[in-house]
CSV table of C-alpha atoms and ligand atoms in Angstrom, one decimal:
chain,number,residue,atom,x,y,z
A,344,UNK,CA,0.0,0.0,0.0
A,345,UNK,CA,1.3,3.4,-0.9
A,346,UNK,CA,1.1,6.3,1.6
A,347,UNK,CA,-0.9,9.4,0.8
A,348,UNK,CA,1.1,12.7,1.1
A,349,UNK,CA,-0.9,15.7,2.4
A,350,UNK,CA,0.7,18.7,0.8
A,351,UNK,CA,-0.4,22.3,0.9
A,352,UNK,CA,0.4,24.2,-2.3
A,353,UNK,CA,0.9,27.9,-1.7
A,354,UNK,CA,1.8,29.4,-5.1
A,355,UNK,CA,1.8,33.1,-4.0
A,356,UNK,CA,2.8,36.0,-6.3
A,357,UNK,CA,4.5,36.8,-9.5
A,358,UNK,CA,6.0,33.7,-11.1
A,359,UNK,CA,4.9,31.6,-8.1
A,360,UNK,CA,1.8,30.1,-9.8
A,361,UNK,CA,3.6,29.0,-13.0
A,362,UNK,CA,6.6,27.4,-11.3
A,363,UNK,CA,4.6,25.5,-8.7
A,364,UNK,CA,2.3,24.2,-11.4
A,365,UNK,CA,5.3,22.5,-13.0
A,366,UNK,CA,6.4,21.0,-9.6
A,367,UNK,CA,2.9,19.7,-9.0
A,368,UNK,CA,2.9,18.1,-12.5
A,369,UNK,CA,6.2,16.3,-11.5
A,370,UNK,CA,4.6,15.1,-8.2
A,371,UNK,CA,1.5,13.9,-10.0
A,372,UNK,CA,3.6,11.9,-12.5
A,373,UNK,CA,5.4,10.1,-9.6
A,374,UNK,CA,2.0,9.5,-8.0
A,375,UNK,CA,0.8,8.0,-11.3
A,376,UNK,CA,3.8,5.8,-11.3
A,377,UNK,CA,2.7,4.4,-8.0
A,378,UNK,CA,5.4,6.0,-5.7
A,379,UNK,CA,2.7,7.6,-3.4
A,380,UNK,CA,-0.8,8.9,-3.3
A,381,UNK,CA,-1.4,12.7,-3.3
A,382,UNK,CA,-3.8,14.9,-1.4
A,383,UNK,CA,-3.1,18.5,-2.5
A,384,UNK,CA,-4.8,21.5,-1.0
A,385,UNK,CA,-4.1,25.1,-2.2
A,386,UNK,CA,-4.6,28.5,-0.8
A,387,UNK,CA,-3.7,32.2,-1.4
A,388,UNK,CA,-0.6,33.7,0.2
A,389,UNK,CA,1.5,36.9,0.1
A,390,UNK,CA,0.1,39.6,-2.1
A,391,UNK,CA,-2.4,37.2,-3.5
A,392,UNK,CA,-3.6,36.5,0.1
A,393,UNK,CA,-3.8,40.2,0.8
A,394,UNK,CA,-5.9,40.8,-2.3
A,395,UNK,CA,-8.2,37.9,-1.6
A,396,UNK,CA,-8.8,38.5,2.1
A,397,UNK,CA,-6.9,41.5,3.4
A,398,UNK,CA,-3.9,39.7,4.9
A,399,UNK,CA,-0.7,38.2,3.4
A,400,UNK,CA,-1.2,35.1,5.5
A,401,UNK,CA,-5.0,34.5,5.7
A,402,UNK,CA,-6.4,32.4,8.5
A,403,UNK,CA,-7.5,29.6,6.0
A,404,UNK,CA,-4.0,29.5,4.5
A,405,UNK,CA,-2.3,29.2,7.9
A,406,UNK,CA,-4.8,26.5,8.9
A,407,UNK,CA,-4.2,24.5,5.7
A,408,UNK,CA,-0.4,24.8,6.2
A,409,UNK,CA,-0.8,23.6,9.8
A,410,UNK,CA,-2.9,20.6,8.8
A,411,UNK,CA,-0.6,19.5,6.0
A,412,UNK,CA,2.5,17.4,6.3
A,413,UNK,CA,4.5,19.6,3.9
A,414,UNK,CA,4.1,22.9,2.1
A,415,UNK,CA,5.1,23.5,-1.5
A,416,UNK,CA,5.7,27.3,-1.6
A,417,UNK,CA,6.2,29.4,-4.7
A,418,UNK,CA,7.2,33.0,-4.0
A,419,UNK,CA,5.8,36.1,-2.4
A,420,UNK,CA,6.5,39.7,-3.2
A,421,UNK,CA,4.6,42.4,-5.1
A,422,UNK,CA,6.1,45.8,-5.6
A,423,UNK,CA,2.7,47.4,-5.8
A,424,UNK,CA,2.0,46.5,-2.2
A,425,UNK,CA,5.4,47.8,-0.8
A,426,UNK,CA,3.7,50.9,0.7
A,427,UNK,CA,1.5,48.9,2.9
A,428,UNK,CA,2.3,48.9,6.7
A,429,UNK,CA,5.0,46.3,7.3
A,430,UNK,CA,2.7,43.7,8.9
A,431,UNK,CA,0.6,43.6,5.7
A,432,UNK,CA,3.4,43.3,3.2
A,433,UNK,CA,3.6,40.0,1.2
A,434,UNK,CA,7.0,39.0,2.9
A,435,UNK,CA,5.2,38.8,6.2
A,436,UNK,CA,3.5,35.6,4.9
A,437,UNK,CA,6.7,33.6,4.7
A,438,UNK,CA,8.0,35.0,8.0
A,439,UNK,CA,4.7,34.2,9.7
A,440,UNK,CA,4.7,30.7,8.3
A,441,UNK,CA,8.3,30.1,9.5
A,442,UNK,CA,7.6,31.4,13.0
A,443,UNK,CA,4.1,29.9,13.5
A,444,UNK,CA,5.1,26.4,12.2
A,445,UNK,CA,8.4,26.4,14.1
A,446,UNK,CA,10.4,25.9,10.9
A,447,UNK,CA,13.8,26.7,12.5
A,448,UNK,CA,16.2,24.8,10.2
A,449,UNK,CA,16.7,26.1,6.7
A,450,UNK,CA,18.7,24.0,4.3
A,451,UNK,CA,20.0,25.7,1.3
A,452,UNK,CA,22.2,23.5,-0.9
A,453,UNK,CA,24.4,25.2,-3.5
A,454,UNK,CA,25.3,22.6,-6.0
A,455,UNK,CA,26.8,23.3,-9.4
A,456,UNK,CA,25.4,21.2,-12.3
A,457,UNK,CA,28.3,20.4,-14.7
A,458,UNK,CA,26.4,21.9,-17.7
A,459,UNK,CA,26.1,25.2,-15.9
A,460,UNK,CA,29.7,25.7,-14.7
A,461,UNK,CA,30.2,28.3,-17.4
A,462,UNK,CA,27.1,30.2,-16.4
A,463,UNK,CA,28.7,31.3,-13.1
A,464,UNK,CA,30.3,34.7,-13.0
A,465,UNK,CA,33.3,33.0,-11.4
A,466,UNK,CA,35.9,31.0,-13.3
A,467,UNK,CA,34.6,27.4,-14.1
A,468,UNK,CA,37.7,25.9,-12.3
A,469,UNK,CA,36.8,27.8,-9.1
A,470,UNK,CA,33.2,26.6,-9.0
A,471,UNK,CA,33.1,23.2,-10.8
A,472,UNK,CA,32.5,20.4,-8.4
A,473,UNK,CA,31.2,22.7,-5.7
A,474,UNK,CA,28.7,21.1,-3.4
A,475,UNK,CA,27.9,23.2,-0.4
A,476,UNK,CA,25.1,23.1,2.1
A,477,UNK,CA,24.2,26.2,4.1
A,478,UNK,CA,22.2,25.7,7.2
A,479,UNK,CA,20.5,28.9,8.2
A,480,UNK,CA,18.6,29.3,11.5
A,481,UNK,CA,15.3,30.6,10.5
A,482,UNK,CA,13.1,31.6,13.5
A,483,UNK,CA,15.4,33.7,15.7
A,484,UNK,CA,18.0,36.4,15.5
A,485,UNK,CA,17.4,40.1,14.6
A,486,UNK,CA,14.6,39.0,12.3
A,487,UNK,CA,12.3,38.3,15.3
A,488,UNK,CA,14.1,39.8,18.3
A,489,UNK,CA,12.2,42.3,20.5
A,490,UNK,CA,12.1,45.2,21.0
A,491,UNK,CA,12.3,46.7,17.6
A,492,UNK,CA,10.9,49.8,16.1
A,493,UNK,CA,11.5,53.5,15.3
A,494,UNK,CA,11.3,55.9,18.3
A,495,UNK,CA,11.6,59.6,18.6
A,496,UNK,CA,14.5,60.8,20.7
A,497,UNK,CA,14.3,63.8,23.1
A,498,UNK,CA,15.9,66.1,20.5
A,499,UNK,CA,13.1,65.1,18.0
A,500,UNK,CA,15.4,62.9,15.9
A,501,UNK,CA,14.1,59.4,14.8
A,502,UNK,CA,16.1,56.3,15.8
A,503,UNK,CA,15.6,52.9,14.4
A,504,UNK,CA,16.4,49.7,16.4
A,505,UNK,CA,16.2,45.9,16.2
A,506,UNK,CA,17.4,43.3,18.6
A,507,UNK,CA,19.9,40.5,17.8
A,508,UNK,CA,19.2,37.7,20.2
A,509,UNK,CA,19.8,34.0,20.5
A,510,UNK,CA,19.0,31.6,23.3
A,511,UNK,CA,21.4,28.7,24.0
A,512,UNK,CA,18.6,26.2,23.2
A,513,UNK,CA,18.0,27.8,19.8
A,514,UNK,CA,21.7,27.6,18.9
A,515,UNK,CA,21.9,24.0,20.1
A,516,UNK,CA,18.9,22.8,18.0
A,517,UNK,CA,20.2,24.2,14.7
A,518,UNK,CA,23.7,23.1,15.7
A,519,UNK,CA,22.5,19.5,16.0
A,520,UNK,CA,20.8,19.6,12.6
A,521,UNK,CA,24.1,21.0,11.1
A,522,UNK,CA,26.3,18.3,12.8
A,523,UNK,CA,24.0,15.6,11.7
A,524,UNK,CA,23.9,16.9,8.1
A,525,UNK,CA,27.7,17.1,8.1
A,526,UNK,CA,27.9,13.5,9.3
A,527,UNK,CA,26.0,12.4,6.2
A,528,UNK,CA,28.2,14.4,3.9
A,529,UNK,CA,31.9,15.4,4.0
A,530,UNK,CA,32.1,15.6,7.8
A,531,UNK,CA,33.2,19.2,7.8
A,532,UNK,CA,31.2,22.0,9.5
A,533,UNK,CA,32.0,25.7,9.4
A,534,UNK,CA,30.1,27.8,11.9
A,535,UNK,CA,29.9,31.4,10.8
A,536,UNK,CA,29.6,34.3,13.3
A,537,UNK,CA,30.9,37.7,14.2
A,538,UNK,CA,32.3,36.8,17.6
A,539,UNK,CA,34.9,39.5,17.5
A,540,UNK,CA,32.3,42.1,17.8
A,541,UNK,CA,28.8,40.7,18.8
A,542,UNK,CA,28.0,39.1,22.2
A,543,UNK,CA,25.2,37.1,20.7
A,544,UNK,CA,27.5,35.4,18.3
A,545,UNK,CA,30.2,34.9,20.9
A,546,UNK,CA,27.6,32.7,22.6
A,547,UNK,CA,26.9,31.1,19.3
A,548,UNK,CA,30.5,30.2,18.9
A,549,UNK,CA,30.8,28.9,22.5
A,550,UNK,CA,27.7,26.7,22.1
A,551,UNK,CA,28.8,25.3,18.8
A,552,UNK,CA,32.3,24.5,20.2
A,553,UNK,CA,30.7,22.7,23.2
A,554,UNK,CA,28.3,20.7,20.9
A,555,UNK,CA,31.3,19.7,18.7
A,556,UNK,CA,32.5,17.5,21.6
A,557,UNK,CA,29.5,15.3,20.9
A,558,UNK,CA,30.5,14.9,17.3
A,559,UNK,CA,34.2,14.0,17.3
A,560,UNK,CA,33.8,12.6,13.8
A,561,UNK,CA,32.9,16.0,12.4
A,562,UNK,CA,35.6,18.6,12.0
A,563,UNK,CA,34.3,21.9,13.2
A,564,UNK,CA,35.8,25.3,12.2
A,565,UNK,CA,34.7,28.8,12.9
A,566,UNK,CA,34.8,31.8,10.6
A,567,UNK,CA,33.8,35.4,10.9
A,568,UNK,CA,31.0,36.4,8.5
A,569,UNK,CA,33.0,39.0,6.6
A,570,UNK,CA,35.8,36.5,6.0
A,571,UNK,CA,33.2,33.8,5.0
A,572,UNK,CA,31.7,36.2,2.4
A,573,UNK,CA,35.2,36.6,1.0
A,574,UNK,CA,36.1,32.9,1.1
A,575,UNK,CA,32.9,31.9,-0.7
A,576,UNK,CA,34.2,33.9,-3.7
A,577,UNK,CA,37.8,33.0,-3.3
A,578,UNK,CA,37.5,29.2,-2.8
A,579,UNK,CA,34.0,27.9,-2.4
A,580,UNK,CA,35.1,24.3,-2.6
A,581,UNK,CA,36.7,24.6,0.8
A,582,UNK,CA,33.2,24.3,2.4
A,583,UNK,CA,31.1,21.3,3.0
A,584,UNK,CA,28.4,22.4,5.5
A,585,UNK,CA,28.1,26.0,6.8
A,586,UNK,CA,25.9,26.8,9.8
A,587,UNK,CA,24.9,30.3,10.7
A,588,UNK,CA,22.2,32.6,12.1
A,589,UNK,CA,19.2,34.0,10.4
A,590,UNK,CA,20.6,37.3,9.2
A,591,UNK,CA,24.0,36.1,8.1
A,592,UNK,CA,22.4,33.1,6.5
A,593,UNK,CA,20.1,35.3,4.4
A,594,UNK,CA,23.0,37.1,3.0
A,595,UNK,CA,25.5,34.2,2.5
A,596,UNK,CA,22.9,32.0,0.9
A,597,UNK,CA,22.2,34.6,-1.8
A,598,UNK,CA,25.9,35.0,-2.4
A,599,UNK,CA,26.4,31.2,-2.6
A,600,UNK,CA,23.5,30.8,-5.0
A,601,UNK,CA,25.2,33.0,-7.6
A,602,UNK,CA,28.3,30.8,-7.6
A,603,UNK,CA,26.1,28.2,-9.2
A,604,UNK,CA,25.3,30.3,-12.2
A,605,UNK,CA,21.6,30.9,-11.6
A,606,UNK,CA,19.5,31.5,-8.6
A,607,UNK,CA,16.7,29.9,-10.7
A,608,UNK,CA,18.2,26.5,-9.9
A,609,UNK,CA,18.3,26.4,-6.1
A,610,UNK,CA,15.8,24.7,-3.9
A,611,UNK,CA,15.4,25.0,-0.1
A,612,UNK,CA,13.8,23.2,2.8
A,613,UNK,CA,12.7,24.8,6.1
A,614,UNK,CA,12.1,22.1,8.7
A,615,UNK,CA,10.6,21.9,12.2
A,616,UNK,CA,11.7,19.5,14.9
A,617,UNK,CA,9.7,16.6,13.4
A,618,UNK,CA,10.7,17.1,9.7
A,619,UNK,CA,7.5,18.8,8.7
A,620,UNK,CA,8.7,21.2,6.1
A,621,UNK,CA,8.1,24.1,3.8
A,622,UNK,CA,9.9,23.8,0.5
A,623,UNK,CA,10.5,26.7,-1.8
A,624,UNK,CA,12.9,28.0,-4.5
A,625,UNK,CA,15.3,30.5,-3.0
A,626,UNK,CA,14.6,33.0,-5.8
A,627,UNK,CA,11.7,35.5,-5.4
A,628,UNK,CA,8.5,36.3,-7.2
A,629,UNK,CA,10.2,38.0,-10.2
A,630,UNK,CA,7.2,40.2,-11.1
A,631,UNK,CA,9.0,41.5,-14.2
A,632,UNK,CA,8.7,38.2,-16.0
A,633,UNK,CA,5.5,36.9,-14.3
A,634,UNK,CA,2.9,35.2,-16.6
A,635,UNK,CA,5.3,35.2,-19.6
A,636,UNK,CA,6.4,31.6,-19.5
A,637,UNK,CA,10.0,32.7,-19.0
A,638,UNK,CA,10.7,31.6,-15.4
A,639,UNK,CA,12.9,28.6,-14.6
A,640,UNK,CA,10.8,26.0,-12.7
A,641,UNK,CA,13.7,23.8,-11.8
A,642,UNK,CA,14.3,25.3,-8.4
A,643,UNK,CA,10.7,24.5,-7.4
A,644,UNK,CA,10.9,21.1,-9.0
A,645,UNK,CA,14.1,20.4,-7.0
A,646,UNK,CA,12.3,21.7,-3.9
A,647,UNK,CA,9.7,19.0,-4.4
A,648,UNK,CA,12.5,16.5,-4.5
A,649,UNK,CA,13.8,17.8,-1.1
A,650,UNK,CA,10.3,17.5,0.2
A,651,UNK,CA,10.1,13.8,-0.7
A,652,UNK,CA,13.5,13.2,0.9
A,653,UNK,CA,13.3,15.2,4.1
A,654,UNK,CA,9.6,15.1,5.1
A,655,UNK,CA,8.5,11.8,3.6
A,656,UNK,CA,11.7,9.8,3.5
A,657,UNK,CA,11.0,8.8,-0.1
A,658,UNK,CA,14.6,8.8,-1.3
A,659,UNK,CA,14.0,6.8,-4.5
A,660,UNK,CA,11.4,9.3,-5.6
A,661,UNK,CA,13.5,12.3,-4.7
A,662,UNK,CA,16.4,10.8,-6.6
A,663,UNK,CA,14.2,10.2,-9.6
A,664,UNK,CA,13.4,13.9,-9.8
A,665,UNK,CA,17.0,15.0,-9.5
A,666,UNK,CA,18.1,12.5,-12.2
A,667,UNK,CA,15.3,13.8,-14.5
A,668,UNK,CA,16.5,17.3,-14.0
A,669,UNK,CA,20.1,16.3,-14.7
A,670,UNK,CA,19.0,14.6,-17.9
A,671,UNK,CA,17.1,17.6,-19.1
A,672,UNK,CA,20.1,19.8,-18.5
A,673,UNK,CA,22.4,17.3,-20.3
A,674,UNK,CA,20.0,17.3,-23.2
A,675,UNK,CA,20.7,21.1,-23.5
A,676,UNK,CA,17.3,22.5,-22.5
A,677,UNK,CA,17.5,25.9,-21.0
A,678,UNK,CA,15.3,28.7,-19.7
A,679,UNK,CA,16.6,32.2,-20.3
A,680,UNK,CA,18.5,32.4,-17.0
A,681,UNK,CA,20.6,29.4,-17.8
A,682,UNK,CA,20.9,29.9,-21.5
A,683,UNK,CA,24.3,29.0,-22.8
A,684,UNK,CA,26.1,28.3,-26.1
A,685,UNK,CA,24.5,25.3,-27.8
A,686,UNK,CA,21.5,25.1,-25.5
A,687,UNK,CA,17.9,24.9,-26.7
A,688,UNK,CA,15.8,27.7,-25.2
A,689,UNK,CA,12.4,26.7,-23.8
A,690,UNK,CA,9.8,28.3,-21.6
A,691,UNK,CA,8.5,27.4,-18.1
A,692,UNK,CA,5.9,24.9,-19.3
A,693,UNK,CA,8.1,23.1,-21.8
A,694,UNK,CA,10.9,22.8,-19.2
A,695,UNK,CA,8.4,21.3,-16.7
A,696,UNK,CA,7.1,19.0,-19.3
A,697,UNK,CA,10.6,17.8,-20.2
A,698,UNK,CA,11.3,16.9,-16.6
A,699,UNK,CA,7.9,15.0,-16.4
A,700,UNK,CA,8.9,13.2,-19.7
A,701,UNK,CA,12.3,12.3,-18.3
A,702,UNK,CA,10.7,10.6,-15.3
A,703,UNK,CA,9.5,8.0,-17.8
B,1967,LIG,C1,14.8,34.6,2.0
B,1967,LIG,C2,14.1,35.9,1.7
B,1967,LIG,C3,13.3,36.3,3.0
B,1967,LIG,C4,14.2,36.4,4.1
B,1967,LIG,C5,12.4,37.5,2.8
B,1967,LIG,C6,11.5,37.4,1.6
B,1967,LIG,C7,11.6,37.8,4.0
B,1967,LIG,O1,15.1,36.8,1.4
B,1967,LIG,O2,14.0,33.6,2.2
B,1967,LIG,O3,16.0,34.5,2.0
B,1967,LIG,O4,14.8,37.5,4.3
B,1967,LIG,O5,14.4,35.4,4.9
B,1968,LIG,MG1,17.0,36.1,1.3
């Protein structure tokens, strides 16, 4: 008997609907092949949520997400809503989902596909063979710390402030996920902080060092975030797994994505303590190309593969998707963002259909 997967599909804004459509087609194909049963629900989120019911994370959407085992998320962001009060902006939907579902562990792999080594802005020899996993803490740090705001000083001047804060328990739980991940890969973990300046990250470093004693088989190193940003460009292949806080992870993962040639290729997983997860491409809603059949659906399709692996433990099905993507790239198919000499240019739907076909 196959299990039925309960998945919430939250397509969101911009290119979100067209890229999630292709990932859903891939999941349906695997279901038709007997890998699993599918129970899909969908709801509005982000700007679409705001337009439908006045809030970027409507009550029904949150409830659907809570009741599902996994969430396939497209993208949120809509320039025309940027003037709304912060709590109503589309981005609040993803922050609200992360926080309310306790999705503290964000996995952002940056892998270079051989066909795309020349698409990177770095020299092919610097990036080819790169296989890096960034683990970003996702529910703490300056993103959620209180107090925060803009206050008026006695002299009438405005002052903005946010709070960087981490509890030991928060550092420990992301640390454990990172050490376990390193154990399954190259057994090297680099913890990134700014311990030379910030108290919060001195604690981060101390806790990681202590935790390292439980994982003698993993070699732990520490790096300041400014140096890490530089080292990613200088020699990205020195890294196996990186673990860092929410703010630094946001920045470093965007940087790492560009080493691979296209941000349109990179998936991500955000997991809670029980491997329930939200899966999304790391690129945004790209409103400039929305609805034009130009977006690359591969990051979302690869996010669906991560979902099958991490939430459902369906390694064979996850692997089938990744192999199909590799085959399509090897065949020379390319959306605009990964166009290269000799490739065959296709749109979003044709790229998705090619992956479905490659699944057999
Ligand atoms: C990301 C995004 C989000 C973040 C935004 C959209 C709130 O940049 O997932 O990296 O800052 O975490
Ligand atoms: Mg970001």
